[in-house]
Amino acid sequence: MLRADQVRVSYGGGQDRVTALPGVDLSLPAGGRIGLVGPSGSGKSTLALVLALLLAPDAGRVELDGEPVPGAGLSLPKRLRRRVQLLWQSPRAATDPRLRLGQLLLEPLAAHRELPPRPDRPELLRRLSEPVGLTPELLRRYPHEVSDGQLQRAALARALALRPGYLICDEPTAMLDVSSQAGLLATLAEQQRSHGLGILLVTHDRLLADHWCEQVLDLRELAAEPAG
Ligand SMILES: Nc1ncnc2c1ncn2[C@@H]1O[C@H](COP(=O)(O)OP(=O)(O)OP(=O)(O)O)[C@@H](O)[C@H]1O
């Protein structure tokens, strides 16, 4: 279970202070599929960053499989960081344009010193890319040589490379056309089933959330007091 307990986040200071999350609870079960909806500015992305262990809340706590998470980002031990991954809305903003897709997939493994010897890498790349439908030919291309849908698939394979227990998806289909959206959601569902991945789908699209998720939470109802 990945849990946010009375999580509070503010940005800025003085007159510019904005309370993005006023004290919010959310639980994402291992192997569960939870939707998070709410209007623009209600704090969905902020809560996504907190749950992805990238932003430390001002107050409240985050718990990962029963263990309190002490802080966020690079201050956390690698063994905690690898357990939760984030799939961003824009794959172009989230990927290094100088790396071929195959290199993008292997990068997290290199960062965690888990890259196998060179002769074993083609097999590893095949294992990472096949479930998301990327061909070896696409893996040789740079991000500017592929579509948004193909790049988002590479971003998903990259997020799954370290075999996380939880995946936070912040509007992952917003930049994609309808057929790429359906393909990505089908791949996510398959990962949930086959690997017991817990998935939080952040979206402004209530219909999509109702259709795809086992439970849908509205951030306005989670907030203990109105954001402002
Ligand atoms: N880095 C930041 N600095 C200052 N204010 C911020 C920052 N990030 C978000 N905010 C503010 O915090 C509030 C919540 O923003 P957030 O992006 O979490 O909402 P959201 O529900 O994801 O919105 P959207 O659906 O438009 O992406 C908003 O009022 C926003 O303007």
mmCIF file of C-alpha atoms and ligand atoms in Angstrom:
data_model
loop_
_atom_site.group_PDB
_atom_site.id
_atom_site.type_symbol
_atom_site.label_atom_id
_atom_site.label_comp_id
_atom_site.label_asym_id
_atom_site.label_seq_id
_atom_site.Cartn_x
_atom_site.Cartn_y
_atom_site.Cartn_z
ATOM 1 C CA MET A 1 0.000 0.000 0.000
ATOM 2 C CA LEU A 2 1.190 3.507 -0.869
ATOM 3 C CA ARG A 3 -0.446 5.948 1.513
ATOM 4 C CA ALA A 4 -0.680 9.711 1.843
ATOM 5 C CA ASP A 5 -1.895 10.656 5.282
ATOM 6 C CA GLN A 6 -3.106 14.229 5.902
ATOM 7 C CA VAL A 7 -0.656 15.499 3.305
ATOM 8 C CA ARG A 8 -0.352 19.270 3.100
ATOM 9 C CA VAL A 9 1.608 21.210 0.467
ATOM 10 C CA SER A 10 1.922 24.964 -0.073
ATOM 11 C CA TYR A 11 3.876 26.833 -2.717
ATOM 12 C CA GLY A 12 5.417 30.307 -2.430
ATOM 13 C CA GLY A 13 5.408 32.560 0.602
ATOM 14 C CA GLY A 14 3.778 35.696 2.011
ATOM 15 C CA GLN A 15 0.952 37.065 -0.108
ATOM 16 C CA ASP A 16 1.837 34.650 -2.932
ATOM 17 C CA ARG A 17 1.355 31.579 -0.773
ATOM 18 C CA VAL A 18 -0.893 28.974 -2.386
ATOM 19 C CA THR A 19 -2.204 25.964 -0.490
ATOM 20 C CA ALA A 20 -2.157 23.261 -3.165
ATOM 21 C CA LEU A 21 -3.110 20.411 -0.820
ATOM 22 C CA PRO A 22 -4.838 21.289 2.445
ATOM 23 C CA GLY A 23 -4.446 17.926 4.210
ATOM 24 C CA VAL A 24 -5.384 14.961 2.063
ATOM 25 C CA ASP A 25 -5.555 11.185 2.549
ATOM 26 C CA LEU A 26 -5.170 8.712 -0.300
ATOM 27 C CA SER A 27 -4.362 5.002 -0.317
ATOM 28 C CA LEU A 28 -3.180 3.129 -3.399
ATOM 29 C CA PRO A 29 -3.320 -0.631 -2.750
ATOM 30 C CA ALA A 30 -0.646 -2.915 -4.185
ATOM 31 C CA GLY A 31 -2.060 -4.203 -7.477
ATOM 32 C CA GLY A 32 -4.922 -1.674 -7.384
ATOM 33 C CA ARG A 33 -6.110 0.745 -10.024
ATOM 34 C CA ILE A 34 -7.238 4.052 -8.530
ATOM 35 C CA GLY A 35 -8.344 7.156 -10.417
ATOM 36 C CA LEU A 36 -7.761 10.684 -9.135
ATOM 37 C CA VAL A 37 -9.929 13.392 -10.660
ATOM 38 C CA GLY A 38 -10.649 17.043 -9.913
ATOM 39 C CA PRO A 39 -10.783 20.365 -11.685
ATOM 40 C CA SER A 40 -7.748 22.235 -12.949
ATOM 41 C CA GLY A 41 -5.730 23.638 -10.061
ATOM 42 C CA SER A 42 -7.239 21.309 -7.449
ATOM 43 C CA GLY A 43 -3.829 19.790 -6.659
ATOM 44 C CA LYS A 44 -3.837 16.534 -8.645
ATOM 45 C CA SER A 45 -0.301 16.947 -9.994
ATOM 46 C CA THR A 46 0.951 18.052 -6.599
ATOM 47 C CA LEU A 47 -0.469 14.934 -4.958
ATOM 48 C CA ALA A 48 0.999 12.867 -7.817
ATOM 49 C CA LEU A 49 4.459 14.308 -7.090
ATOM 50 C CA VAL A 50 4.091 13.581 -3.366
ATOM 51 C CA LEU A 51 2.987 9.991 -4.016
ATOM 52 C CA ALA A 52 5.801 9.540 -6.550
ATOM 53 C CA LEU A 53 8.170 10.442 -3.674
ATOM 54 C CA LEU A 54 9.475 13.455 -5.596
ATOM 55 C CA LEU A 55 8.010 16.207 -3.406
ATOM 56 C CA ALA A 56 8.077 16.178 0.397
ATOM 57 C CA PRO A 57 4.851 17.481 1.971
ATOM 58 C CA ASP A 58 4.975 20.401 4.433
ATOM 59 C CA ALA A 59 2.934 18.303 6.853
ATOM 60 C CA GLY A 60 1.435 14.838 7.019
ATOM 61 C CA ARG A 61 3.176 11.639 6.056
ATOM 62 C CA VAL A 62 3.691 9.225 3.215
ATOM 63 C CA GLU A 63 3.974 5.500 3.861
ATOM 64 C CA LEU A 64 5.252 2.894 1.424
ATOM 65 C CA ASP A 65 4.341 -0.716 2.201
ATOM 66 C CA GLY A 66 4.084 0.142 5.882
ATOM 67 C CA GLU A 67 7.347 2.099 6.033
ATOM 68 C CA PRO A 68 7.320 5.880 6.661
ATOM 69 C CA VAL A 69 8.997 7.748 3.778
ATOM 70 C CA PRO A 70 11.547 10.203 5.208
ATOM 71 C CA GLY A 71 11.620 13.068 2.684
ATOM 72 C CA ALA A 72 11.603 12.942 -1.094
ATOM 73 C CA GLY A 73 13.708 12.760 -4.247
ATOM 74 C CA LEU A 74 17.433 12.185 -4.148
ATOM 75 C CA SER A 75 17.520 12.364 -0.328
ATOM 76 C CA LEU A 76 15.728 9.005 -0.199
ATOM 77 C CA PRO A 77 17.549 5.690 -0.285
ATOM 78 C CA LYS A 78 17.543 4.125 -3.759
ATOM 79 C CA ARG A 79 15.678 1.058 -2.536
ATOM 80 C CA LEU A 80 12.663 3.306 -1.692
ATOM 81 C CA ARG A 81 12.900 5.509 -4.792
ATOM 82 C CA ARG A 82 12.814 2.596 -7.192
ATOM 83 C CA ARG A 83 9.549 1.256 -5.719
ATOM 84 C CA VAL A 84 7.476 4.142 -7.088
ATOM 85 C CA GLN A 85 7.777 5.553 -10.605
ATOM 86 C CA LEU A 86 6.034 8.431 -12.352
ATOM 87 C CA LEU A 87 4.726 8.542 -15.896
ATOM 88 C CA TRP A 88 4.469 12.206 -16.927
ATOM 89 C CA GLN A 89 1.889 13.825 -19.164
ATOM 90 C CA SER A 90 4.402 14.940 -21.772
ATOM 91 C CA PRO A 91 6.905 12.276 -22.815
ATOM 92 C CA ARG A 92 8.889 14.924 -24.732
ATOM 93 C CA ALA A 93 9.369 17.101 -21.662
ATOM 94 C CA ALA A 94 10.315 14.035 -19.602
ATOM 95 C CA THR A 95 12.888 12.427 -21.901
ATOM 96 C CA ASP A 96 16.393 13.443 -22.928
ATOM 97 C CA PRO A 97 16.273 14.278 -26.680
ATOM 98 C CA ARG A 98 19.931 13.234 -27.082
ATOM 99 C CA LEU A 99 19.285 9.582 -26.192
ATOM 100 C CA ARG A 100 17.936 6.907 -28.522
ATOM 101 C CA LEU A 101 14.823 5.143 -27.222
ATOM 102 C CA GLY A 102 16.847 2.031 -26.365
ATOM 103 C CA GLN A 103 19.254 4.129 -24.293
ATOM 104 C CA LEU A 104 16.314 5.798 -22.524
ATOM 105 C CA LEU A 105 15.033 2.389 -21.449
ATOM 106 C CA LEU A 106 18.381 1.312 -20.018
ATOM 107 C CA GLU A 107 19.202 4.587 -18.266
ATOM 108 C CA PRO A 108 17.400 3.861 -14.934
ATOM 109 C CA LEU A 109 19.151 0.482 -14.719
ATOM 110 C CA ALA A 110 22.506 2.197 -15.256
ATOM 111 C CA ALA A 111 21.662 4.745 -12.532
ATOM 112 C CA HIS A 112 20.934 1.880 -10.139
ATOM 113 C CA ARG A 113 24.033 -0.041 -11.261
ATOM 114 C CA GLU A 114 21.943 -2.909 -12.595
ATOM 115 C CA LEU A 115 22.959 -2.821 -16.228
ATOM 116 C CA PRO A 116 23.970 -6.319 -17.338
ATOM 117 C CA PRO A 117 27.123 -6.924 -19.428
ATOM 118 C CA ARG A 118 26.899 -5.655 -23.030
ATOM 119 C CA PRO A 119 26.137 -9.050 -24.655
ATOM 120 C CA ASP A 120 23.047 -9.466 -22.435
ATOM 121 C CA ARG A 121 21.574 -6.039 -23.231
ATOM 122 C CA PRO A 122 19.703 -6.902 -26.459
ATOM 123 C CA GLU A 123 17.730 -9.563 -24.575
ATOM 124 C CA LEU A 124 17.023 -7.123 -21.738
ATOM 125 C CA LEU A 125 15.857 -4.495 -24.250
ATOM 126 C CA ARG A 126 13.582 -7.052 -25.869
ATOM 127 C CA ARG A 127 12.078 -7.924 -22.476
ATOM 128 C CA LEU A 128 11.454 -4.242 -21.674
ATOM 129 C CA SER A 129 10.169 -3.130 -25.067
ATOM 130 C CA GLU A 130 7.960 -6.032 -26.183
ATOM 131 C CA PRO A 131 5.216 -5.548 -23.548
ATOM 132 C CA VAL A 132 4.779 -1.909 -24.620
ATOM 133 C CA GLY A 133 4.833 -2.757 -28.338
ATOM 134 C CA LEU A 134 8.112 -1.075 -29.336
ATOM 135 C CA THR A 135 10.036 -2.716 -32.162
ATOM 136 C CA PRO A 136 13.859 -2.974 -32.279
ATOM 137 C CA GLU A 137 13.805 -0.514 -35.176
ATOM 138 C CA LEU A 138 12.029 2.103 -33.011
ATOM 139 C CA LEU A 139 14.547 1.574 -30.214
ATOM 140 C CA ARG A 140 17.298 2.851 -32.536
ATOM 141 C CA ARG A 141 15.504 6.146 -33.147
ATOM 142 C CA TYR A 142 15.807 9.465 -31.289
ATOM 143 C CA PRO A 143 12.730 11.008 -29.599
ATOM 144 C CA HIS A 144 12.229 13.524 -32.445
ATOM 145 C CA GLU A 145 11.980 10.584 -34.879
ATOM 146 C CA VAL A 146 8.963 8.940 -33.174
ATOM 147 C CA SER A 147 5.343 9.901 -32.457
ATOM 148 C CA ASP A 148 4.073 11.071 -29.063
ATOM 149 C CA GLY A 149 2.355 7.708 -28.586
ATOM 150 C CA GLN A 150 5.543 5.761 -29.344
ATOM 151 C CA LEU A 151 7.567 8.018 -27.055
ATOM 152 C CA GLN A 152 5.038 7.615 -24.242
ATOM 153 C CA ARG A 153 5.382 3.837 -24.662
ATOM 154 C CA ALA A 154 9.135 4.207 -24.285
ATOM 155 C CA ALA A 155 8.589 6.364 -21.186
ATOM 156 C CA LEU A 156 6.353 3.609 -19.767
ATOM 157 C CA ALA A 157 8.920 0.883 -20.486
ATOM 158 C CA ARG A 158 11.545 3.076 -18.836
ATOM 159 C CA ALA A 159 9.346 3.622 -15.766
ATOM 160 C CA LEU A 160 8.830 -0.156 -15.498
ATOM 161 C CA ALA A 161 12.506 -1.054 -16.027
ATOM 162 C CA LEU A 162 13.245 -1.143 -12.300
ATOM 163 C CA ARG A 163 10.130 -3.271 -11.654
ATOM 164 C CA PRO A 164 8.394 -0.743 -9.360
ATOM 165 C CA GLY A 165 5.514 -1.747 -7.120
ATOM 166 C CA TYR A 166 3.559 1.431 -7.879
ATOM 167 C CA LEU A 167 3.169 3.647 -10.922
ATOM 168 C CA ILE A 168 1.791 7.186 -10.698
ATOM 169 C CA CYS A 169 0.440 8.309 -14.081
ATOM 170 C CA ASP A 170 -0.212 12.053 -14.370
ATOM 171 C CA GLU A 171 -2.540 12.571 -17.356
ATOM 172 C CA PRO A 172 -0.546 9.945 -19.305
ATOM 173 C CA THR A 173 -2.836 9.937 -22.341
ATOM 174 C CA ALA A 174 -3.480 13.673 -22.618
ATOM 175 C CA MET A 175 -1.007 14.185 -25.490
ATOM 176 C CA LEU A 176 -2.027 11.061 -27.411
ATOM 177 C CA ASP A 177 -4.544 10.391 -30.179
ATOM 178 C CA VAL A 178 -7.467 8.075 -29.443
ATOM 179 C CA SER A 179 -5.890 4.839 -30.684
ATOM 180 C CA SER A 180 -2.600 5.515 -28.832
ATOM 181 C CA GLN A 181 -4.622 6.301 -25.685
ATOM 182 C CA ALA A 182 -6.427 2.961 -25.867
ATOM 183 C CA GLY A 183 -3.149 1.114 -26.507
ATOM 184 C CA LEU A 184 -1.401 2.727 -23.566
ATOM 185 C CA LEU A 185 -4.287 2.038 -21.174
ATOM 186 C CA ALA A 186 -4.430 -1.593 -22.316
ATOM 187 C CA THR A 187 -0.689 -1.951 -21.663
ATOM 188 C CA LEU A 188 -1.065 -0.389 -18.220
ATOM 189 C CA ALA A 189 -3.907 -2.781 -17.379
ATOM 190 C CA GLU A 190 -1.807 -5.724 -18.534
ATOM 191 C CA GLN A 191 1.083 -4.607 -16.290
ATOM 192 C CA GLN A 192 -1.296 -4.287 -13.353
ATOM 193 C CA ARG A 193 -2.565 -7.821 -13.878
ATOM 194 C CA SER A 194 0.708 -9.557 -14.691
ATOM 195 C CA HIS A 195 3.011 -7.798 -12.202
ATOM 196 C CA GLY A 196 0.601 -6.709 -9.470
ATOM 197 C CA LEU A 197 1.461 -3.100 -10.213
ATOM 198 C CA GLY A 198 -0.509 -0.515 -8.208
ATOM 199 C CA ILE A 199 -1.522 2.289 -10.579
ATOM 200 C CA LEU A 200 -2.800 5.776 -9.793
ATOM 201 C CA LEU A 201 -4.341 7.387 -12.864
ATOM 202 C CA VAL A 202 -4.520 11.161 -12.512
ATOM 203 C CA THR A 203 -6.906 12.636 -15.039
ATOM 204 C CA HIS A 204 -9.355 15.475 -15.554
ATOM 205 C CA ASP A 205 -11.475 13.007 -17.577
ATOM 206 C CA ARG A 206 -14.099 11.587 -15.224
ATOM 207 C CA LEU A 207 -15.532 9.265 -17.904
ATOM 208 C CA LEU A 208 -12.122 7.741 -18.580
ATOM 209 C CA ALA A 209 -11.488 7.282 -14.854
ATOM 210 C CA ASP A 210 -14.900 5.669 -14.268
ATOM 211 C CA HIS A 211 -14.321 3.318 -17.194
ATOM 212 C CA TRP A 212 -10.748 2.292 -16.411
ATOM 213 C CA CYS A 213 -10.326 2.435 -12.631
ATOM 214 C CA GLU A 214 -11.586 0.184 -9.853
ATOM 215 C CA GLN A 215 -12.198 3.225 -7.656
ATOM 216 C CA VAL A 216 -12.266 6.924 -8.477
ATOM 217 C CA LEU A 217 -11.444 9.635 -5.937
ATOM 218 C CA ASP A 218 -12.299 13.287 -6.403
ATOM 219 C CA LEU A 219 -9.663 15.561 -4.907
ATOM 220 C CA ARG A 220 -12.307 18.089 -3.834
ATOM 221 C CA GLU A 221 -13.853 15.423 -1.616
ATOM 222 C CA LEU A 222 -10.487 14.233 -0.270
ATOM 223 C CA ALA A 223 -9.491 17.700 0.897
ATOM 224 C CA ALA A 224 -10.181 18.314 4.556
ATOM 225 C CA GLU A 225 -10.675 22.039 3.847
ATOM 226 C CA PRO A 226 -10.997 23.994 0.577
ATOM 227 C CA ALA A 227 -7.740 24.726 -1.265
ATOM 228 C CA GLY A 228 -6.917 28.423 -1.598
HETATM 229 N N1 LIG B 1 5.606 25.151 -8.519
HETATM 230 C C1 LIG B 1 4.526 25.856 -8.163
HETATM 231 N N2 LIG B 1 4.662 27.094 -7.621
HETATM 232 C C2 LIG B 1 3.573 27.799 -7.225
HETATM 233 N N3 LIG B 1 2.308 27.342 -7.316
HETATM 234 C C3 LIG B 1 2.115 26.133 -7.848
HETATM 235 C C4 LIG B 1 3.213 25.319 -8.301
HETATM 236 N N4 LIG B 1 2.704 24.156 -8.781
HETATM 237 C C5 LIG B 1 1.370 24.231 -8.642
HETATM 238 N N5 LIG B 1 1.014 25.415 -8.080
HETATM 239 C C6 LIG B 1 -0.352 25.834 -7.715
HETATM 240 O O1 LIG B 1 -0.883 24.830 -6.839
HETATM 241 C C7 LIG B 1 -2.256 24.568 -7.152
HETATM 242 C C8 LIG B 1 -2.422 23.087 -7.511
HETATM 243 O O2 LIG B 1 -1.723 22.843 -8.750
HETATM 244 P P1 LIG B 1 -1.661 21.407 -9.437
HETATM 245 O O3 LIG B 1 -0.820 21.550 -10.655
HETATM 246 O O4 LIG B 1 -1.254 20.413 -8.414
HETATM 247 O O5 LIG B 1 -3.193 21.195 -9.820
HETATM 248 P P2 LIG B 1 -3.834 20.189 -10.900
HETATM 249 O O6 LIG B 1 -5.128 19.732 -10.305
HETATM 250 O O7 LIG B 1 -2.857 19.155 -11.287
HETATM 251 O O8 LIG B 1 -4.108 21.147 -12.129
HETATM 252 P P3 LIG B 1 -4.184 20.786 -13.715
HETATM 253 O O9 LIG B 1 -5.332 19.812 -13.877
HETATM 254 O O10 LIG B 1 -4.467 22.119 -14.354
HETATM 255 O O11 LIG B 1 -2.854 20.219 -14.106
HETATM 256 C C9 LIG B 1 -2.613 25.536 -8.282
HETATM 257 O O12 LIG B 1 -3.208 26.670 -7.699
HETATM 258 C C10 LIG B 1 -1.283 25.875 -8.897
HETATM 259 O O13 LIG B 1 -1.311 27.147 -9.504
#
